[in-house]
mmCIF file of C-alpha atoms in Angstrom:
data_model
loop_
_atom_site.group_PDB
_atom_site.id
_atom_site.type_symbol
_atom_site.label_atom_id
_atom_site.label_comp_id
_atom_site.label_asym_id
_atom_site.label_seq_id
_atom_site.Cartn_x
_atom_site.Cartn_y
_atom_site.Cartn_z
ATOM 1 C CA UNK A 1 -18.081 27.239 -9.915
ATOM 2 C CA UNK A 2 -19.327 26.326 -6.285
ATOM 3 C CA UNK A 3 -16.656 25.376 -3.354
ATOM 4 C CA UNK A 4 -18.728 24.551 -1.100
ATOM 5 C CA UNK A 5 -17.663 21.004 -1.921
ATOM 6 C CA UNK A 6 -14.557 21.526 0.420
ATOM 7 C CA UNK A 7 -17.677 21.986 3.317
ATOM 8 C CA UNK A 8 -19.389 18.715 2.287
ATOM 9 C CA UNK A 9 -17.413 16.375 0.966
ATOM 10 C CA UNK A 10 -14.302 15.411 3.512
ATOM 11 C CA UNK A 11 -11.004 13.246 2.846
ATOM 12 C CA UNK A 12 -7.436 14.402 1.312
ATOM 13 C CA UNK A 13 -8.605 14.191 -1.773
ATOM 14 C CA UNK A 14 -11.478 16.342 -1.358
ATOM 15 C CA UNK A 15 -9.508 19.168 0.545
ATOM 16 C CA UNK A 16 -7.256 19.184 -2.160
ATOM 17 C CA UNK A 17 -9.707 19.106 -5.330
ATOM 18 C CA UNK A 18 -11.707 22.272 -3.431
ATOM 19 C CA UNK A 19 -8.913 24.379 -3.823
ATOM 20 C CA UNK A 20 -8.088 23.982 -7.262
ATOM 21 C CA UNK A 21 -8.976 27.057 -9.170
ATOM 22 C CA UNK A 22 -9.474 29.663 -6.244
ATOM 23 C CA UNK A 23 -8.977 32.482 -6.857
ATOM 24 C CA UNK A 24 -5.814 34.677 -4.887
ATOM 25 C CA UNK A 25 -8.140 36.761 -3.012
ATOM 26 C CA UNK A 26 -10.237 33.657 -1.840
ATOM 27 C CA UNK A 27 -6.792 31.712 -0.784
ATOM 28 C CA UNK A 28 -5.662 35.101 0.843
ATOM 29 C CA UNK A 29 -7.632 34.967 3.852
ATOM 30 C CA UNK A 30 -6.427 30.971 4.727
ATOM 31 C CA UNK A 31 -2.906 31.892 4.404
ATOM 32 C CA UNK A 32 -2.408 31.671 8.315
ATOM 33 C CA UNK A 33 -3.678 28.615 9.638
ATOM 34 C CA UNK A 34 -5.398 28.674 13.131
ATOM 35 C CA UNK A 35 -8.164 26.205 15.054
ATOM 36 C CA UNK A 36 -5.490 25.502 18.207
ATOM 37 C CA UNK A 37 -3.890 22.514 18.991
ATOM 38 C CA UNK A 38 -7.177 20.166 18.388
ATOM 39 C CA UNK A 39 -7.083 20.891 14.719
ATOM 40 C CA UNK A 40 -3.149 20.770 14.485
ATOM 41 C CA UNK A 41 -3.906 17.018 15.675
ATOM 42 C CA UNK A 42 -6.837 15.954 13.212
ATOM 43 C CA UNK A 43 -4.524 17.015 10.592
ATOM 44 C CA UNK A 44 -1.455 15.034 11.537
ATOM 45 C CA UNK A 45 -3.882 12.005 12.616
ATOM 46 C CA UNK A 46 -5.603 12.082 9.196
ATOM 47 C CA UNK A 47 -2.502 12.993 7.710
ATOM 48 C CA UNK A 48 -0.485 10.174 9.069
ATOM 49 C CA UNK A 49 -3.619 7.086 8.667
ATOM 50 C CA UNK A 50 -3.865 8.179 4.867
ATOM 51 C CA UNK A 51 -0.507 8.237 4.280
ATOM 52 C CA UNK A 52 0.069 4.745 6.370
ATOM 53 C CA UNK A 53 -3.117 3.408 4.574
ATOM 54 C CA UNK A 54 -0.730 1.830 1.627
ATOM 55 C CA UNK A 55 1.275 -0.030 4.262
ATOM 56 C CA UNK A 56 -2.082 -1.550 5.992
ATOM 57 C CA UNK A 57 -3.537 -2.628 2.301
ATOM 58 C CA UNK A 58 -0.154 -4.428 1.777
ATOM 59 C CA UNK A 59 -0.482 -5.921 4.531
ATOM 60 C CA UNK A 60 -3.889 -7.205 4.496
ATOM 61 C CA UNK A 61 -2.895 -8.489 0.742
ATOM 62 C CA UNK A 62 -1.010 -11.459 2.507
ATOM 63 C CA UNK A 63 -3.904 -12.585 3.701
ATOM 64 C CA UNK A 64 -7.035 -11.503 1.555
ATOM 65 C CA UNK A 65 -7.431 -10.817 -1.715
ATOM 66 C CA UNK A 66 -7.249 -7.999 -3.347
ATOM 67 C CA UNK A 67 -11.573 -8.027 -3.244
ATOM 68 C CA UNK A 68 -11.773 -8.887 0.172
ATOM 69 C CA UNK A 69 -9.587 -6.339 1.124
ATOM 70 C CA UNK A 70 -10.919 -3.679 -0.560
ATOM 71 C CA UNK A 71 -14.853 -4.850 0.403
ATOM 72 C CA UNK A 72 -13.427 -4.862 4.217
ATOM 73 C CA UNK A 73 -12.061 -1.417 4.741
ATOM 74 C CA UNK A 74 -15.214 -0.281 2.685
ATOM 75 C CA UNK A 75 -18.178 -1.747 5.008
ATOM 76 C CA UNK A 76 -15.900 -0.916 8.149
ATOM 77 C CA UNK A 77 -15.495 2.976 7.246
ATOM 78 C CA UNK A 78 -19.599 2.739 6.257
ATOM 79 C CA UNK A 79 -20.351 1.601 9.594
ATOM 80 C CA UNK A 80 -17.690 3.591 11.558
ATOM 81 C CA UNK A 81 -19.302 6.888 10.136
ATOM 82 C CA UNK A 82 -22.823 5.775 10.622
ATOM 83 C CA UNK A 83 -22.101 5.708 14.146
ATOM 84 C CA UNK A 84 -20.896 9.270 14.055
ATOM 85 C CA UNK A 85 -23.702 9.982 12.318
ATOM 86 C CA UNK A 86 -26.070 8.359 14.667
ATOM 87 C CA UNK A 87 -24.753 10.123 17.874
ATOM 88 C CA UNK A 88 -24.209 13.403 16.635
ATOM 89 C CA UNK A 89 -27.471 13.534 13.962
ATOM 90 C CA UNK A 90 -25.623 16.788 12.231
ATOM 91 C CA UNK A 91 -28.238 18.701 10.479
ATOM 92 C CA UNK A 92 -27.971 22.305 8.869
ATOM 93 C CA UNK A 93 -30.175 25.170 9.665
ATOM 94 C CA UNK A 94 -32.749 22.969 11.040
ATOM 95 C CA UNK A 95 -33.286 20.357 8.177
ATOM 96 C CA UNK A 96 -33.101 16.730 7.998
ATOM 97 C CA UNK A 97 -30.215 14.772 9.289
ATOM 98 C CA UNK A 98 -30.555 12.830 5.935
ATOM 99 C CA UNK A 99 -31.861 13.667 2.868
ATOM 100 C CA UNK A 100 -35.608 13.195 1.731
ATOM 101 C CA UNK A 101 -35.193 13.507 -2.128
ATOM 102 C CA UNK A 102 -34.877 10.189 -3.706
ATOM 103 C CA UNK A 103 -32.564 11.957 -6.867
ATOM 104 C CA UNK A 104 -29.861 12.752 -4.045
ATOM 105 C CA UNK A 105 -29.835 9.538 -3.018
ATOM 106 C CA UNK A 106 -29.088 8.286 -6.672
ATOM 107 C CA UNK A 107 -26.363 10.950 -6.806
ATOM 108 C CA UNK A 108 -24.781 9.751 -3.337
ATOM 109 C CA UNK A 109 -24.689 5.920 -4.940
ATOM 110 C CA UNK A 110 -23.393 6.933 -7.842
ATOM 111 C CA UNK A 111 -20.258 8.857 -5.818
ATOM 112 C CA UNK A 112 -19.805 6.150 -3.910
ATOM 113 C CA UNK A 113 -19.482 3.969 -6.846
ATOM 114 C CA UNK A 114 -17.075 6.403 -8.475
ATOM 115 C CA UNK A 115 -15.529 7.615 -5.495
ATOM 116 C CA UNK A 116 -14.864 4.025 -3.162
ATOM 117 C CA UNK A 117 -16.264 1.177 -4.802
ATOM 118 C CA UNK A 118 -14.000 1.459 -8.263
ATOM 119 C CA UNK A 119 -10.672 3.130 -7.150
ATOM 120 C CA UNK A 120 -10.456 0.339 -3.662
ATOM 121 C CA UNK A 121 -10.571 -1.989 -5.666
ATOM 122 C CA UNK A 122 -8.505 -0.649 -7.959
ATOM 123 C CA UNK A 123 -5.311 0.573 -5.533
ATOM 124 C CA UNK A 124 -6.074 -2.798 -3.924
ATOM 125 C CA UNK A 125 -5.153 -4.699 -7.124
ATOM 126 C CA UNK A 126 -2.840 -2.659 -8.091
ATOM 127 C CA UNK A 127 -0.526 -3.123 -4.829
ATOM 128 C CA UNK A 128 -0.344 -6.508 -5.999
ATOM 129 C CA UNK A 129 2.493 -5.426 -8.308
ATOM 130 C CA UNK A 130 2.917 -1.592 -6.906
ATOM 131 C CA UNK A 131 4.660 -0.679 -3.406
ATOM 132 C CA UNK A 132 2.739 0.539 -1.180
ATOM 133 C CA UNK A 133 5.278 3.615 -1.740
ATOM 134 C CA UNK A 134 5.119 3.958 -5.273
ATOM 135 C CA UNK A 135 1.276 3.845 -4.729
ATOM 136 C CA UNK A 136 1.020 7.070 -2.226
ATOM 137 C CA UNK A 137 3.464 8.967 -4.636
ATOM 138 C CA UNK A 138 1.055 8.388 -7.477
ATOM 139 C CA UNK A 139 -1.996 8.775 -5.003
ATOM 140 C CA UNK A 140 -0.859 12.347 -5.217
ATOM 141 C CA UNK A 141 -1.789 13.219 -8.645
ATOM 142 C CA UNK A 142 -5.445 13.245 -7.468
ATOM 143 C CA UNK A 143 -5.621 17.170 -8.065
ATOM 144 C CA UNK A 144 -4.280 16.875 -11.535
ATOM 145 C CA UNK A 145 -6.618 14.369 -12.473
ATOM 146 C CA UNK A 146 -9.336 16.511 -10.689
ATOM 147 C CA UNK A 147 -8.171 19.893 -12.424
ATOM 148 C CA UNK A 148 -8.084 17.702 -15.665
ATOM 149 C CA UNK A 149 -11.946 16.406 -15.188
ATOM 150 C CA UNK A 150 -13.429 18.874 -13.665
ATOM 151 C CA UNK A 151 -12.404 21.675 -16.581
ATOM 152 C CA UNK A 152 -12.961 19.037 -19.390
ATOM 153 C CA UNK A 153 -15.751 17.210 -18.643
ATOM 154 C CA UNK A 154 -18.189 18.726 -15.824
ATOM 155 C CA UNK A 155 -17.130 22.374 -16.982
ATOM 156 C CA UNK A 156 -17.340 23.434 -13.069
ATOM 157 C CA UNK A 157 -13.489 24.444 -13.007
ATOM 158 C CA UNK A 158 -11.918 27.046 -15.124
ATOM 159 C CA UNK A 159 -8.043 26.975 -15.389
ATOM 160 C CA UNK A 160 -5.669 30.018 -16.213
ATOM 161 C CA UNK A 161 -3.130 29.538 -18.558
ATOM 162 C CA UNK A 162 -0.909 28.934 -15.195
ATOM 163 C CA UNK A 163 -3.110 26.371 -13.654
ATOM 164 C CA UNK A 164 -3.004 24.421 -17.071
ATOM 165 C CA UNK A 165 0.764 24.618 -16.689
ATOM 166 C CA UNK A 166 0.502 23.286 -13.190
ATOM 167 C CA UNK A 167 -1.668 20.030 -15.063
ATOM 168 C CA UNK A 168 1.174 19.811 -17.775
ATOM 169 C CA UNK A 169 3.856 19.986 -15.195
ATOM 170 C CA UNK A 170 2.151 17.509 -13.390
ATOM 171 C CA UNK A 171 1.553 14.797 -16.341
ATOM 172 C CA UNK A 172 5.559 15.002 -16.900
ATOM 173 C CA UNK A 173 5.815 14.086 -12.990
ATOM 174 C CA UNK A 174 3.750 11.317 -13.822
ATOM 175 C CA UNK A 175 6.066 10.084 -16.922
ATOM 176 C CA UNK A 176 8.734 10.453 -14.589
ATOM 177 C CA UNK A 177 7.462 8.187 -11.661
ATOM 178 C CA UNK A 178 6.621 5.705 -13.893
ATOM 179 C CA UNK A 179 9.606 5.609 -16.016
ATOM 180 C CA UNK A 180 8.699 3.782 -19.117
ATOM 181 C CA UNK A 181 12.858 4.271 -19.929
ATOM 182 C CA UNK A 182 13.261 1.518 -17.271
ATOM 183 C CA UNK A 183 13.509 -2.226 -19.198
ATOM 184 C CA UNK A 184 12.030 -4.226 -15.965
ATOM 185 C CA UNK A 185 8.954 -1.627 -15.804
ATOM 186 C CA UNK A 186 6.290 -4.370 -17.598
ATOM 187 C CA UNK A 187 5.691 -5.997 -14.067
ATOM 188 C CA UNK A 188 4.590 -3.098 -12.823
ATOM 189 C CA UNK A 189 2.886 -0.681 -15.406
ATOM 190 C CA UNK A 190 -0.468 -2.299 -15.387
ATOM 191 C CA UNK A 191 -0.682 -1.797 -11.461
ATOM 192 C CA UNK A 192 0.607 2.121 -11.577
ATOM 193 C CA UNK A 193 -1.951 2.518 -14.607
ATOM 194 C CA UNK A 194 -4.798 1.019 -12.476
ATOM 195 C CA UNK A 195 -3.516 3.499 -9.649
ATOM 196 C CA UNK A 196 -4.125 6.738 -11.579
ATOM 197 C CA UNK A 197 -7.339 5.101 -12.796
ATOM 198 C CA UNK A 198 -8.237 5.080 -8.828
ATOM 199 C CA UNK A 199 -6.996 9.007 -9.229
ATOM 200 C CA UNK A 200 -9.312 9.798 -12.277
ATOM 201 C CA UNK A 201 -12.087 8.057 -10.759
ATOM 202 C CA UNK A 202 -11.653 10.729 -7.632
ATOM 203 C CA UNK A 203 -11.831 13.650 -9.818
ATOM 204 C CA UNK A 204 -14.790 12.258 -11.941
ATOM 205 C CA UNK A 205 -16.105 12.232 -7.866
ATOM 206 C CA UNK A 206 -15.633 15.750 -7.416
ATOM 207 C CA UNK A 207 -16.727 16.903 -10.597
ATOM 208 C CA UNK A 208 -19.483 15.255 -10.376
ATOM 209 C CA UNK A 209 -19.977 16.606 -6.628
ATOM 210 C CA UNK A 210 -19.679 19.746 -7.590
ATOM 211 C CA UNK A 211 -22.271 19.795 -10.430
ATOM 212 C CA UNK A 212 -24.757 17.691 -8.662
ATOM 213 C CA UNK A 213 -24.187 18.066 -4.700
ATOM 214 C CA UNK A 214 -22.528 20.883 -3.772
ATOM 215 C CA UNK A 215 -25.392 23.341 -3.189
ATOM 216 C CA UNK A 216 -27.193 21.186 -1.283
ATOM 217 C CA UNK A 217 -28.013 21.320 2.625
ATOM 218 C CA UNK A 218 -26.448 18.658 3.712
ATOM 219 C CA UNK A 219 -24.132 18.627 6.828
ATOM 220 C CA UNK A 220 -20.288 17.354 6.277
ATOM 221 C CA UNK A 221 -20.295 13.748 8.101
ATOM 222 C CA UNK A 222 -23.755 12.863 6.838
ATOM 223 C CA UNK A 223 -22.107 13.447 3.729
ATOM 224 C CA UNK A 224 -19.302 11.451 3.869
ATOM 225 C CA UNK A 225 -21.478 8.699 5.432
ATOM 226 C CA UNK A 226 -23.788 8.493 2.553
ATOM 227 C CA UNK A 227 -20.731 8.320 -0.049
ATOM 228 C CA UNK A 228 -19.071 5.651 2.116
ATOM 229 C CA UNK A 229 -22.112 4.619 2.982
ATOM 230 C CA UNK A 230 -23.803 3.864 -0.460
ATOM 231 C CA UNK A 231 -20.291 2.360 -1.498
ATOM 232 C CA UNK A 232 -20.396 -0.132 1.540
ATOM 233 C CA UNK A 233 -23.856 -0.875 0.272
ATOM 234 C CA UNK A 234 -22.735 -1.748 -3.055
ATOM 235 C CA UNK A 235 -20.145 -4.268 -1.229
ATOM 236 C CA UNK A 236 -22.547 -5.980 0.360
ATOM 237 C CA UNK A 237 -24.530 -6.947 -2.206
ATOM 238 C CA UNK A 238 -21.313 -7.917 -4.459
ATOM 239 C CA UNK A 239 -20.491 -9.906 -0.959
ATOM 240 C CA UNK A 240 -20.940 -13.438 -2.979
ATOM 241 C CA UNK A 241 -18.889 -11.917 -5.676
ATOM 242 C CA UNK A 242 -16.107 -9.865 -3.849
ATOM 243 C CA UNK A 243 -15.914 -11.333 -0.019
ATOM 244 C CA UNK A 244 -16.104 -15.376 -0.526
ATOM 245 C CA UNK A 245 -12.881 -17.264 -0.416
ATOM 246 C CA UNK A 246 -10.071 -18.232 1.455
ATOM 247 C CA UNK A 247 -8.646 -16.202 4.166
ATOM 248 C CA UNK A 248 -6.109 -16.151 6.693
ATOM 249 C CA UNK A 249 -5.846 -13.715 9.982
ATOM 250 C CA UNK A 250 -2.971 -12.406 12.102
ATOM 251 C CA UNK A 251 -2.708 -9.795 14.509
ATOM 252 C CA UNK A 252 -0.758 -7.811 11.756
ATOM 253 C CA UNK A 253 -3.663 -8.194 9.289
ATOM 254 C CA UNK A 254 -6.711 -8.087 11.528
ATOM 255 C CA UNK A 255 -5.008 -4.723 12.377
ATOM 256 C CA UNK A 256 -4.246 -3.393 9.703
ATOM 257 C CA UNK A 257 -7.769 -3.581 8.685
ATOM 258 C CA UNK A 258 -9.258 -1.974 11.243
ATOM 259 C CA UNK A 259 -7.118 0.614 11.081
ATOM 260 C CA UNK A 260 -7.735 1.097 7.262
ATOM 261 C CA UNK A 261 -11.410 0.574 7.395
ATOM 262 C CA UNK A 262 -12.319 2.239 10.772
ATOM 263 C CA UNK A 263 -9.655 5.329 10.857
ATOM 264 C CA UNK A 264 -8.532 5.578 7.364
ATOM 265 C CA UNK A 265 -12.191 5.264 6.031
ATOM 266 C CA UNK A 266 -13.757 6.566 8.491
ATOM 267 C CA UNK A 267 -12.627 8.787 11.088
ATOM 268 C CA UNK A 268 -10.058 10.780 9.892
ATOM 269 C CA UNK A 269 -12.988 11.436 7.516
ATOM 270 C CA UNK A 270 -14.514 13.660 10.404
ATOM 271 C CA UNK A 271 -10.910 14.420 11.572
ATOM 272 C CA UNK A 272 -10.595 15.990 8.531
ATOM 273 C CA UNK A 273 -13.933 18.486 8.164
ATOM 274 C CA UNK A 274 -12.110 19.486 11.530
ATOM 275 C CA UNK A 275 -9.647 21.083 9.719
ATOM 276 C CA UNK A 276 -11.410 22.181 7.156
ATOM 277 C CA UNK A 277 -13.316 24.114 9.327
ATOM 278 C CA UNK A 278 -10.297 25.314 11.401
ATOM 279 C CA UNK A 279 -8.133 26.568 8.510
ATOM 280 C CA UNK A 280 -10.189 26.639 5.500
ATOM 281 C CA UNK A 281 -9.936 24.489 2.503
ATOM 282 C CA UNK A 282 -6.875 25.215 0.990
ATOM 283 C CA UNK A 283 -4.736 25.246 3.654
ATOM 284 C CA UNK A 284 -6.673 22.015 4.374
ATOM 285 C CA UNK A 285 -5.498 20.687 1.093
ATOM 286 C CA UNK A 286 -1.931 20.618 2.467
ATOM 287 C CA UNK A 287 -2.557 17.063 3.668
ATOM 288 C CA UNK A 288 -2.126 16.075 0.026
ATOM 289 C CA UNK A 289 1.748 16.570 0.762
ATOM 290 C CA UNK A 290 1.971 15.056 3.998
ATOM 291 C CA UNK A 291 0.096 11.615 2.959
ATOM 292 C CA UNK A 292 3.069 10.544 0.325
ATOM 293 C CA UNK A 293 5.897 11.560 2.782
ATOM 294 C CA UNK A 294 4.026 9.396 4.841
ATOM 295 C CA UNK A 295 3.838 6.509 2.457
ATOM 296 C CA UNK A 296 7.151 6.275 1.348
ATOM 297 C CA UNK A 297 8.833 6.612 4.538
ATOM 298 C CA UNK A 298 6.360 3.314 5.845
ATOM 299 C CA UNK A 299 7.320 1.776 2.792
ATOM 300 C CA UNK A 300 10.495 1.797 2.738
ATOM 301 C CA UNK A 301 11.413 1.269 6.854
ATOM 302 C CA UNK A 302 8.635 -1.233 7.321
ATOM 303 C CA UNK A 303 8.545 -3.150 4.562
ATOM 304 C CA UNK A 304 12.145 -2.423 3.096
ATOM 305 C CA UNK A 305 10.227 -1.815 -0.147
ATOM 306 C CA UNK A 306 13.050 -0.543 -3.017
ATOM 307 C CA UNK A 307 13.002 3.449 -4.065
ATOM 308 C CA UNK A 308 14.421 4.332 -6.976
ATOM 309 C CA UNK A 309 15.828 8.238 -8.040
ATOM 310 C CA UNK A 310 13.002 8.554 -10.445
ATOM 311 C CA UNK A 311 10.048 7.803 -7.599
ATOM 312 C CA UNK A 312 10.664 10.656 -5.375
ATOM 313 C CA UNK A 313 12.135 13.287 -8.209
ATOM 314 C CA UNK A 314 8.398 12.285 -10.095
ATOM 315 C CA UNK A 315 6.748 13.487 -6.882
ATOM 316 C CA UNK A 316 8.489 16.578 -6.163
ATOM 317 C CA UNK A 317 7.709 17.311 -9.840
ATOM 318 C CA UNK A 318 3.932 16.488 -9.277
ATOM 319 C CA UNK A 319 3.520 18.762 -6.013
ATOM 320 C CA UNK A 320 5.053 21.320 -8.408
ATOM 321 C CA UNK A 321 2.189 20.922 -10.722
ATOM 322 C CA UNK A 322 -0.180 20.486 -8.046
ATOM 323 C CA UNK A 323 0.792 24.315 -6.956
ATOM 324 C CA UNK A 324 0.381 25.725 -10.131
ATOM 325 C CA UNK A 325 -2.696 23.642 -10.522
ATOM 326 C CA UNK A 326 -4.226 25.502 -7.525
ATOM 327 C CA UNK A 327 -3.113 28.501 -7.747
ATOM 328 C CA UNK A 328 -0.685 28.537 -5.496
ATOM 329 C CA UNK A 329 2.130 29.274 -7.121
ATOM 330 C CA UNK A 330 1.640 31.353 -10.482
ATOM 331 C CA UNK A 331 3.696 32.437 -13.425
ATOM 332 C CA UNK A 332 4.761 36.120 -13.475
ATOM 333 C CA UNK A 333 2.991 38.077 -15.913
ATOM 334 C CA UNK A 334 4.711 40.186 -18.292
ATOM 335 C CA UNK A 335 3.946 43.836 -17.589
ATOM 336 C CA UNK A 336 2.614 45.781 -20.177
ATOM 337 C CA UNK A 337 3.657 47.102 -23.137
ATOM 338 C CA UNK A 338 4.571 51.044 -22.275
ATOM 339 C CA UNK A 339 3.282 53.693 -24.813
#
């Protein structure tokens, strides 16, 4: 397994997919976070647009559709970091700002299919029917999904008999949030299913990262310019397809659209290699519990959006699994048997 993903490929879900299956004596030396007060405020900045990002896209789904929204905040975090990229032209030990072989390329638009294009469209959809609360809680099943793919299919990950409790532990969280018990759940189900299909698609991402990208030179914001990148490129030629149709602005929506495309796709992007680079990947990762917090609590005071017992129980269950998942927390082991 390579981690140098967590180096090259930014965002929460990244941080948190690079620390599943660490070892203890890799995690050991992040257990003290440091950087100063700069990288205390990328992570609450990133922290708090992610999390808020669920709010903005039901928001903007009052006046767009569900296509235009997800197009928008696509092509806005594209440009956003090729500015960033265009300033600072980040290059590692003296190579290329970009890369020159045409096969990386192919791997950078097929990320950005798998790891934009498909699951913004999806979550956009989905909110349709789905809070905007409800849709960060489930957001937060991205590292079981990415334990799940990465062991099964891209065979980059190997999981313990712990960590595959942590994935278990995690699916029940799941059953919980969604609460197929409930008699009124119909409405809903085919929104929360499209939101852990947004979720799988991140960990087919990272798998596929890991097996195909992560040795590579390539510098961490060039990196998460070409995946944004490639996906905004992919939006623009679906622009007849995905863009066209009615639309109507406010101050509310226009803003909430720049703040989702330009911040939440873009810069807390960069905000976020900060910390990775200030504390590490796993303690990096951590952002994965701040971003639902964040959600629900928007949710619920802006948008007086319902919460039921079984929402927030789910979740605590999930970040359970998601600590076994990575190692974090592990099952004693029984000692041995004495002669």
């Amino acid at each position: 397994m390579n981690t140098r993903t967590a180096s090259v490929n930014p965002g929460p879900q990244a941080a948190a997919a690079a620390s599943v299956g660490r070892t203890s004596n890799q995690t050991s030396a992040e257990a003290r976070p440091g950087g100063g007060l700069r990288t205390w405020a990328q992570f609450l900045g990133a922290g708090l647009v992610w999390g808020a990002s669920f709010l903005f896209i039901a928001v903007a789904l009052t006046g767009l559709s569900f296509t235009q929204v997800a197009w928008t905040r696509t092509v806005l975090g594209a440009l956003t970091l090729g500015i960033v990229v265009l300033v600072a032209r980040p290059r590692v030990a003296g190579g290329p700002v970009l890369p020159r072989e045409p096969i990386v390329w192919l791997h950078f638009l097929v990320i950005g299919v798998v790891g934009c294009v498909v699951p913004f469209l999806l979550f956009s959809w989905a909110q349709q029917t789905v809070t905007s609360s409800l849709a960060s809680i489930l957001n937060a099943t991205t590292p079981i999904m990415t334990a799940i793919i990465a062991t099964l299919a891209f065979r980059v990950e190997r999981l313990d008999a712990s960590r595959w409790l942590g994935v278990l532990v995690g699916i029940a969280g799941v059953v919980v949030i969604i609460a197929p018990w409930r008699s009124e759940l119909a409405g809903s189900l085919a929104g929360q299913l499209a939101i852990l299909g947004a979720t799988a698609c991140y960990g087919v991402m990272f798998g596929y990262t890991r097996r195909f990208l992560s040795g590579r030179p390539i510098a961490a914001t060039t990196f998460a310019f070409l995946q944004v990148g490639m996906g905004g490129a992919v939006m623009l030629l679906l622009t007849p397809v995905l863009a066209v149709g009615p639309v109507r602005l406010d101050v509310a929506i226009v803003l909430s659209l720049a703040v989702l495309g330009i911040a939440g796709t873009g810069l807390a992007y960069v905000w976020n290699i900060g910390v990775i680079r200030g504390w590490g990947p796993t303690n990096a990762s951590t952002v994965t519990y701040v971003t639902p917090v964040v959600g629900v609590v928007l949710g619920v005071v802006i948008l007086s959006e319902p919460l039921t017992w079984n929402e927030p129980v789910g979740a605590l269950v999930v970040m359970a699994g998601i600590l076994l998942a990575q190692g974090r927390v592990r099952m004693p082991r029984r000692e041995a048997a004495r002669a």
